[in-house]
JSON list of C-alpha atoms in Angstrom, two decimals:
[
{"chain": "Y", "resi": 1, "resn": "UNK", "atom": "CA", "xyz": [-62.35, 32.28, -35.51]},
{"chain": "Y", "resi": 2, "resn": "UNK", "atom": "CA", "xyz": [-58.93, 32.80, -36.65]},
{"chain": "Y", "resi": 3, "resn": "UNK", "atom": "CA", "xyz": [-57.11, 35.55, -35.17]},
{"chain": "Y", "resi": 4, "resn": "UNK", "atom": "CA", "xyz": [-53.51, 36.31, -33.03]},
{"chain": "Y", "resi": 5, "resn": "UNK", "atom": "CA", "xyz": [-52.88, 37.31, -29.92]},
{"chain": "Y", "resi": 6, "resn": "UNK", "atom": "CA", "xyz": [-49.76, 39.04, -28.78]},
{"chain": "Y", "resi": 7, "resn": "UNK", "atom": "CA", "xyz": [-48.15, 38.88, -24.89]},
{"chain": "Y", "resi": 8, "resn": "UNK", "atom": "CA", "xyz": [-44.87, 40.11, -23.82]},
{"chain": "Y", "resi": 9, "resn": "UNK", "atom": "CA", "xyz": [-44.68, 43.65, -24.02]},
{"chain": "Y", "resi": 10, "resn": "UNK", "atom": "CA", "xyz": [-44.75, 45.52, -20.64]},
{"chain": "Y", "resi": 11, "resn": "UNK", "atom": "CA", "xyz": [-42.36, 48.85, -18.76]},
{"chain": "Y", "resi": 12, "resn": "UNK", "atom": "CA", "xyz": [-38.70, 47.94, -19.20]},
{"chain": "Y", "resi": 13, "resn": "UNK", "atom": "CA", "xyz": [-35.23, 49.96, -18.15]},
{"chain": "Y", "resi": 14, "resn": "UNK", "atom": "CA", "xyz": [-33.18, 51.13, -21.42]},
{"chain": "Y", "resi": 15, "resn": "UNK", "atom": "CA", "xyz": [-30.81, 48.46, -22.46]},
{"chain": "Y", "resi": 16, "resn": "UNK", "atom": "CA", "xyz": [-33.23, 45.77, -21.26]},
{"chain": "Y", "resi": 17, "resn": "UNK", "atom": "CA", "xyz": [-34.60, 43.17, -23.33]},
{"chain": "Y", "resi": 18, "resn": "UNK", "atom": "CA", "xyz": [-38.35, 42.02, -24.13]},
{"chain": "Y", "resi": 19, "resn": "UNK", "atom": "CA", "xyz": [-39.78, 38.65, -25.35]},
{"chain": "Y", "resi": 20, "resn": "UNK", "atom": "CA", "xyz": [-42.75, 39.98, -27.75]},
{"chain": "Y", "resi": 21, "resn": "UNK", "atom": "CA", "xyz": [-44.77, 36.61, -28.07]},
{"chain": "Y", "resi": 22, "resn": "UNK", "atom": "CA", "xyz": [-47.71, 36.03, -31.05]},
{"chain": "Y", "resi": 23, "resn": "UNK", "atom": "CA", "xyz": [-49.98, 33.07, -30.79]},
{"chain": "Y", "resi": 24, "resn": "UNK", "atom": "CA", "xyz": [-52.52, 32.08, -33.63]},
{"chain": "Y", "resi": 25, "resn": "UNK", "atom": "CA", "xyz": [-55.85, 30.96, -32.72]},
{"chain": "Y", "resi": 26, "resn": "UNK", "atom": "CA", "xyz": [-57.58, 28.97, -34.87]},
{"chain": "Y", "resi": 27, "resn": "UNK", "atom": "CA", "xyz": [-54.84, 28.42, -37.83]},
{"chain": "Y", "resi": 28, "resn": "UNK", "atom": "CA", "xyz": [-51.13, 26.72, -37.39]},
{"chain": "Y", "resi": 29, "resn": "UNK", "atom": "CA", "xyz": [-48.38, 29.37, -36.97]},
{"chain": "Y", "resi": 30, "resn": "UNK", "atom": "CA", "xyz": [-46.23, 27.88, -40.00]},
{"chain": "Y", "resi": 31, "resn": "UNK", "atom": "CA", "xyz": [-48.82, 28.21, -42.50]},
{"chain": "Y", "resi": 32, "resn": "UNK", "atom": "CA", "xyz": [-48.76, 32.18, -42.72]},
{"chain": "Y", "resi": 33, "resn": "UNK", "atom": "CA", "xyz": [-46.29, 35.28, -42.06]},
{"chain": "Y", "resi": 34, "resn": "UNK", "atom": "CA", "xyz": [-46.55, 36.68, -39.36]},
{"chain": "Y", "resi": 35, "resn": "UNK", "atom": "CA", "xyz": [-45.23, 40.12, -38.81]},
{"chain": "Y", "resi": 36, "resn": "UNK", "atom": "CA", "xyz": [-44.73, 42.53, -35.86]},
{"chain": "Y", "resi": 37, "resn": "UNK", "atom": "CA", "xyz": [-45.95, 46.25, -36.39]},
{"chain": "Y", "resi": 38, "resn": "UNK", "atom": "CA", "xyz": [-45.39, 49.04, -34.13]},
{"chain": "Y", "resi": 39, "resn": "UNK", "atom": "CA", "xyz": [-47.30, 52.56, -33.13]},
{"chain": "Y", "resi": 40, "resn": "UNK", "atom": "CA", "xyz": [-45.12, 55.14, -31.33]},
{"chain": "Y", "resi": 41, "resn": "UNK", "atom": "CA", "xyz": [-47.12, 57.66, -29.81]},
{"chain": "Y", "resi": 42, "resn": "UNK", "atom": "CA", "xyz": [-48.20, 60.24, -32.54]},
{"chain": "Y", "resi": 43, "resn": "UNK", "atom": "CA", "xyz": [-46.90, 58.18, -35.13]},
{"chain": "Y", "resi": 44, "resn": "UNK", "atom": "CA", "xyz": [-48.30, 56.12, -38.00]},
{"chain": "Y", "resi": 45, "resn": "UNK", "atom": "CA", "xyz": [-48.04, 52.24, -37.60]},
{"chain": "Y", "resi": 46, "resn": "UNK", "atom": "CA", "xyz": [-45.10, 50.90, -39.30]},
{"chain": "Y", "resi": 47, "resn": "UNK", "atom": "CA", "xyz": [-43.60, 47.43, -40.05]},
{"chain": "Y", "resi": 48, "resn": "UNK", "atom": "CA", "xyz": [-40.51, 45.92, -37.69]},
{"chain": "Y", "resi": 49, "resn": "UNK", "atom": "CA", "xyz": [-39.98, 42.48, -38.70]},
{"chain": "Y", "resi": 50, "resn": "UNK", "atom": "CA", "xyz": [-41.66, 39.29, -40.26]},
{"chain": "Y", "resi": 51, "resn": "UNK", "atom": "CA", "xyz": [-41.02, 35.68, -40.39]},
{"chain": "Y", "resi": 52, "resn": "UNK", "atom": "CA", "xyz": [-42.90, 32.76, -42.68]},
{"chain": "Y", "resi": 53, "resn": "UNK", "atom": "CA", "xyz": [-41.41, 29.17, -42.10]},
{"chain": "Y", "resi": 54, "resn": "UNK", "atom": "CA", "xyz": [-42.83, 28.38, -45.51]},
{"chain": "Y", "resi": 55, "resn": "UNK", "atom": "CA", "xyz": [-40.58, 31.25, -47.59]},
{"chain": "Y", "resi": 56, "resn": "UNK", "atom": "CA", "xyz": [-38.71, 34.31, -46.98]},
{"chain": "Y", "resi": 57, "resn": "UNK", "atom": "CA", "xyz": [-37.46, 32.95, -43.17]},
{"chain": "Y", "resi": 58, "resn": "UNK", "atom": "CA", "xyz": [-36.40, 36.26, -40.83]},
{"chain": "Y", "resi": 59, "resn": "UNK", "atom": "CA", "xyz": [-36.47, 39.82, -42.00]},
{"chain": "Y", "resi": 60, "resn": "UNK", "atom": "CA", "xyz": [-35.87, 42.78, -39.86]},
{"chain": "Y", "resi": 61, "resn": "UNK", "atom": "CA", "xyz": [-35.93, 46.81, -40.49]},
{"chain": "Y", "resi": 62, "resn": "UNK", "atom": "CA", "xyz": [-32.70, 48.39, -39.99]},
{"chain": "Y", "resi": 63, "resn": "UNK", "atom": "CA", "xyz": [-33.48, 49.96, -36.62]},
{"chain": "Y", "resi": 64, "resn": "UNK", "atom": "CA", "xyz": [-34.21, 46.68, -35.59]},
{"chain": "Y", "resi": 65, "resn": "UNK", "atom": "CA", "xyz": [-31.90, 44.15, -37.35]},
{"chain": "Y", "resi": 66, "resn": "UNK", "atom": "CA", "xyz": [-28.86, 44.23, -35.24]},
{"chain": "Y", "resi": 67, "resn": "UNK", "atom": "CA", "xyz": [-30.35, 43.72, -31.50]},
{"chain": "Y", "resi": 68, "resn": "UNK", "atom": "CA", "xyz": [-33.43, 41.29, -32.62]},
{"chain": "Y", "resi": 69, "resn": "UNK", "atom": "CA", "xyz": [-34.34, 37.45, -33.08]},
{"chain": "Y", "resi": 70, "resn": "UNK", "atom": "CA", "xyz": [-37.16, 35.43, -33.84]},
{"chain": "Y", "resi": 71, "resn": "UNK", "atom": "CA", "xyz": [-38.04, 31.95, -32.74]},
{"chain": "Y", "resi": 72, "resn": "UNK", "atom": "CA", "xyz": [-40.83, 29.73, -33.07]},
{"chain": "Y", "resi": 73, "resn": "UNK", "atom": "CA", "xyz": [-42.79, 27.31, -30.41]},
{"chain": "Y", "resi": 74, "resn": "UNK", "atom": "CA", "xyz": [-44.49, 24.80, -32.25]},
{"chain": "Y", "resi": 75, "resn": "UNK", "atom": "CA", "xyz": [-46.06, 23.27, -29.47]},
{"chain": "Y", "resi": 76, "resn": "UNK", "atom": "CA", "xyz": [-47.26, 26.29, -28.20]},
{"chain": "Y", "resi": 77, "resn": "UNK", "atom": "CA", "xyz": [-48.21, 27.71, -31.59]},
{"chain": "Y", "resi": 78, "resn": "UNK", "atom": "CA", "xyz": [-46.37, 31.03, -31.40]},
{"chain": "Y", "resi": 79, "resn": "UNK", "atom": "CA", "xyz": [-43.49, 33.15, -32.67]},
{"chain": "Y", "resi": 80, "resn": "UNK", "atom": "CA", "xyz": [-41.77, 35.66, -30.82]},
{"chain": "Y", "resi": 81, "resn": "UNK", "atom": "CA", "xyz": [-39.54, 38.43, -31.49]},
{"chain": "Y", "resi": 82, "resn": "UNK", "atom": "CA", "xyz": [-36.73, 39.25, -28.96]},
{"chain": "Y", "resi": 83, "resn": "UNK", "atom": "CA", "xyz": [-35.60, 42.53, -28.64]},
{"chain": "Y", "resi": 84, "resn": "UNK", "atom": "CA", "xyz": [-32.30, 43.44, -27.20]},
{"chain": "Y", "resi": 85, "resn": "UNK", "atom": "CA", "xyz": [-30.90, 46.80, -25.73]},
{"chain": "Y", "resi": 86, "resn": "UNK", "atom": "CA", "xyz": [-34.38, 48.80, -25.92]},
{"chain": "Y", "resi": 87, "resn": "UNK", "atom": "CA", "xyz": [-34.45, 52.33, -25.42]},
{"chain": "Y", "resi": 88, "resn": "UNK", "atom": "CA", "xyz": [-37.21, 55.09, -24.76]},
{"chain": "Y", "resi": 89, "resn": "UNK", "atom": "CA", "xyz": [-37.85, 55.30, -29.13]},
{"chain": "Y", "resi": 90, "resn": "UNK", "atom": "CA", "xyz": [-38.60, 51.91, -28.95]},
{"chain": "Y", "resi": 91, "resn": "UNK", "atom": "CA", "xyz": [-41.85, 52.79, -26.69]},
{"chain": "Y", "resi": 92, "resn": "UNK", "atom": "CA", "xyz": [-45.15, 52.17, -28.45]},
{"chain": "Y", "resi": 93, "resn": "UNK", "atom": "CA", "xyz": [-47.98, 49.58, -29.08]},
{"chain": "Y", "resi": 94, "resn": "UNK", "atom": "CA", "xyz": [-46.81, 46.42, -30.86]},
{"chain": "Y", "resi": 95, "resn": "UNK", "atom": "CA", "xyz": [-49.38, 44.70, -33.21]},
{"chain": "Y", "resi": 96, "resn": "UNK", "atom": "CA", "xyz": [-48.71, 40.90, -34.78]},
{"chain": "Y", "resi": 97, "resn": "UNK", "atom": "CA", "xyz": [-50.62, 40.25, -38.07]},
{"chain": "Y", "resi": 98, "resn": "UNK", "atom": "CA", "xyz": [-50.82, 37.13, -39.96]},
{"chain": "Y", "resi": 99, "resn": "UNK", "atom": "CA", "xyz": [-50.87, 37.68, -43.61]},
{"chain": "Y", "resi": 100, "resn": "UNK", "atom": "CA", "xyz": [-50.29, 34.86, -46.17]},
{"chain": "Y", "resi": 101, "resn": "UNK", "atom": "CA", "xyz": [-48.00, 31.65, -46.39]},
{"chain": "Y", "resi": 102, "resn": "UNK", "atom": "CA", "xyz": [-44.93, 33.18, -47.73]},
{"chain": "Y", "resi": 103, "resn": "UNK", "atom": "CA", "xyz": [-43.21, 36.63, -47.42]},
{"chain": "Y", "resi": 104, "resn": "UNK", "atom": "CA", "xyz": [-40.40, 37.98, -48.99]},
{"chain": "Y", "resi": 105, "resn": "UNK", "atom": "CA", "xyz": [-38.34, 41.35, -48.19]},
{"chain": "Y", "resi": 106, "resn": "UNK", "atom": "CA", "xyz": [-35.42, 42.56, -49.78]},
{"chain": "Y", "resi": 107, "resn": "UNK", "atom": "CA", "xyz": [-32.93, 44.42, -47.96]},
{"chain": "Y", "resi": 108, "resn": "UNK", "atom": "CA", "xyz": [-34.34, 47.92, -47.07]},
{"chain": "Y", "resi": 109, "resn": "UNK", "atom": "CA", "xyz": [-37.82, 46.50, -47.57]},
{"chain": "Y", "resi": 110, "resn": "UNK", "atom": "CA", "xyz": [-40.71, 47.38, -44.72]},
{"chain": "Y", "resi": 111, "resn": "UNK", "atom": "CA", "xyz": [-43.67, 45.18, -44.42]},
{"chain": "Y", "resi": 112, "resn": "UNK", "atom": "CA", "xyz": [-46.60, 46.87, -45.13]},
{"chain": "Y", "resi": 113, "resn": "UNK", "atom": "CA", "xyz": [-50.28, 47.31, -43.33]},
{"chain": "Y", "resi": 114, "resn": "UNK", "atom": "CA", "xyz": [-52.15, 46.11, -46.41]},
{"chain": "Y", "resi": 115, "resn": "UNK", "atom": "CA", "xyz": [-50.21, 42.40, -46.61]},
{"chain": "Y", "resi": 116, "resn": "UNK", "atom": "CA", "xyz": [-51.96, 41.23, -43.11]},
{"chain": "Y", "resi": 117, "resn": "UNK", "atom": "CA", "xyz": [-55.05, 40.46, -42.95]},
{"chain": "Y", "resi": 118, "resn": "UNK", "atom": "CA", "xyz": [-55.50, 39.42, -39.59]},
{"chain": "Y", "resi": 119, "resn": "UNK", "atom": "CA", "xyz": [-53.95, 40.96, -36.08]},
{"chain": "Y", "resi": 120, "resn": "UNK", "atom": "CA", "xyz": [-53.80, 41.36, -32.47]},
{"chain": "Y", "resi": 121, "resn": "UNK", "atom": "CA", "xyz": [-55.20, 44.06, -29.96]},
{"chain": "Y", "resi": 122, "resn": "UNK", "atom": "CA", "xyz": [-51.47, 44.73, -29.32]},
{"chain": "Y", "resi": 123, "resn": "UNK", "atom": "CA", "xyz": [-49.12, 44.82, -26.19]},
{"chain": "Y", "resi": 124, "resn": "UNK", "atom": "CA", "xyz": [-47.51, 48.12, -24.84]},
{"chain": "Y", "resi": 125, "resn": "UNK", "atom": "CA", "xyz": [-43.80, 48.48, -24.66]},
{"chain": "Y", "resi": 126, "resn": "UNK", "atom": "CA", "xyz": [-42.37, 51.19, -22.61]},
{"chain": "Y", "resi": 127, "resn": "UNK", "atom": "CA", "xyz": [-38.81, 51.88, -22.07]},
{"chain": "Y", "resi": 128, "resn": "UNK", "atom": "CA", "xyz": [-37.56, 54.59, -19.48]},
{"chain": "Y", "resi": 129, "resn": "UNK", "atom": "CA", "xyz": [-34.40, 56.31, -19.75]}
]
């Protein structure tokens, strides 16, 4: 059954740094975007990043852009996203979602719910001041 499964997140200081790891079970990692979603407490879901090896490479949200990175593990079949100098409005539930084999974001541009198909349970992130 293909789905993803994230690791990574867990109770950090602010201006610490978190490896948020997806894996894909049951499909290769290159063959679909994958995107990273996050859930602040009383908040609606919204889009952070996404990444497809196979067109459109790295995109990042502006509250993100300048202190993340994402890599891929091709032996281990997952992509991560690296966040650098997190603070407490970064703490939420972060969600990975595979959607299909290429995506494309202008600048400005959030990925959206709808385009994935498939995600995670999700890992909590918590940041204390």
């Amino acid at each position: 059954q293909v789905h993803v499964v994230e690791s990574g997140g867990g109770s950090v200081q602010a201006g610490e740094s978190l490896n948020l790891c997806c894996t894909a079970v049951g499909y290769n990692i290159s063959s679909r975007c994958t995107a990273w979603f996050r859930q602040a407490p009383g908040k609606e879901r919204e889009g952070i990043a996404a990444f497809s090896l196979r067109g459109g490479g790295s995109h990042y949200v502006a509250s993100v852009k300048a202190r993340s990175s994402i890599s891929q593990d091709n032996a281990k079949n997952t992509v991560c996203l690296r966040m650098n100098g997190l603070s407490p409005d970064d703490t939420g539930m972060y969600y990975c979602a595979a959607g299909s084999e290429r995506c494309y974001y202008g600048d400005g541009a959030v990925p959206q719910l709808y385009e994935y198909a498939d995600w995670g349970q999700g890992t909590q992130v918590t940041v204390s001041s």
